[in-house]
């Protein structure tokens, strides 16, 4: 009860700060401190958003499809990698440095290559998203699996548990918290990754829309699409939170 | 019938001998304490008996069967409850049955009648984090019991509890042992606790640890509530202190 109250008050504070910022921004624009063609006012952005709403939604559908497909494959891949590296120390020693290496290559640099190899359709975009999203999951889940309590594992062994049972009853559930933290990051990466890959080549999607309005110097539409992207990322992260709450009910359990 | 026999067990780590020539017998329904200072090799002995580590010398027998180095026959309970935080109490105590391959529903069905006996009624659907330290130890003991009704190893199970909780847990423990009659090997460094609960006390002393003395507590069970305030109790305590001094 008290926690809920705290949540509400903190939400009120955030909303108030946001509203103040928007009002300040509107004032700056109305008073002409920054020229209108460079910085559109919040009202203009809202108008642009409403005007292009159907178009934005159709692009959004493409971007989200890419993001979800990429996220799903990336998370699955990252998870399997983590489990294998935890199980086989050899694999860990061989592949972990390589996994880290993949993250030192900037996504923007790889995207044009992927376009050249796989064309302008979905494939190169999904691959790019997989590259950016698998990493947090691999690292998070691996850390979770490796931090399993030794005494607990020994106790289960004394009860005759095999290594798969120890994985199932101790390691895997123990890594859930880490998994969801990583998933939250990966979910945000997936949208950004999709947009970046669309910048560099494609026919549909919010990234393509972005390049088009940029070429037309339509700043209000630029802001509208940026706003949309961040809202979508935020919603995705909230969705992960929600799923986590459902999957880990013990997190809320405390001595009464 | 279940009888645990430990025969001449020795174990070294990194060239240093931890325990030497330990022999003891645990008869059916008996509670034998191993009393000694912390770090005196008690836990090493437990790991050998539970089969988690192979001894350098000696064997362990359960009901005549050689179980040396074979985990999965005797389970134990530690000072830390080691309940899985993401499973309800019910699913925690049912864990040994699940590990044996039973279905979840059948396992829950089987543990249900014991909740009342162990004083855990009403906690079935709660998570361990919702229980007090004493209740968590009850659940841990119940899980050990669900694993094996015959023999259990308890390694300082109550030593993390505050004195008041500990004393009430002793009462609870003596009471439940009257009902379930589980043969128990009990590690402790608490002399009072050892006298209060045990049928026999083995003193584990020296480095490497050896069993130097065995004291039989003749006070019949169930024990009087104020046994620890009697002259007999103090005599046992004197005897033990003298033996530890030697």
Coordinates of N, CA and C in Angstrom, one line a residue, chain A residues 15 20 24 33 40 66 87 112-113 129 141 152 181 184 210 218 244:
Chain A
X15 N 6.0 13.4 -14.1 CA 5.1 14.0 -15.0 C 5.2 15.5 -14.9
X20 N 6.7 20.7 -17.2 CA 7.5 22.0 -17.1 C 8.4 22.2 -18.3
X24 N 8.3 25.1 -21.0 CA 9.5 25.9 -21.3 C 9.8 25.9 -22.8
X33 N 13.0 32.7 -29.6 CA 14.4 32.7 -29.1 C 15.2 31.8 -30.1
X40 N 10.9 23.1 -33.9 CA 9.5 23.2 -33.9 C 8.9 23.2 -32.4
X66 N 10.3 -6.2 -37.4 CA 11.8 -6.5 -37.5 C 12.3 -6.6 -36.0
X87 N 27.8 -24.6 -19.1 CA 27.9 -26.1 -19.0 C 29.3 -26.5 -19.4
X112 N 25.8 -1.4 -43.4 CA 25.9 -1.3 -44.9 C 26.4 -2.6 -45.5
X113 N 27.3 -3.3 -44.8 CA 27.8 -4.5 -45.3 C 26.7 -5.6 -45.3
X129 N 19.9 -6.7 -35.6 CA 19.3 -6.7 -34.2 C 19.7 -7.9 -33.4
X141 N 22.7 -13.8 -18.4 CA 22.3 -15.1 -18.0 C 23.5 -15.9 -17.5
X152 N 23.8 -24.8 -1.9 CA 22.5 -25.3 -2.4 C 22.7 -26.4 -3.4
X181 N 16.7 -8.5 -16.5 CA 17.4 -7.2 -16.6 C 18.0 -7.0 -18.0
X184 N 15.4 -6.4 -20.7 CA 15.0 -5.0 -20.7 C 15.9 -4.2 -21.6
X210 N 12.2 8.4 -41.3 CA 13.1 9.4 -40.7 C 14.0 10.0 -41.8
X218 N 11.8 18.5 -42.7 CA 10.6 18.6 -41.9 C 10.9 18.3 -40.4
X244 N 8.1 -10.0 -16.2 CA 8.9 -10.4 -15.1 C 8.1 -10.6 -13.8

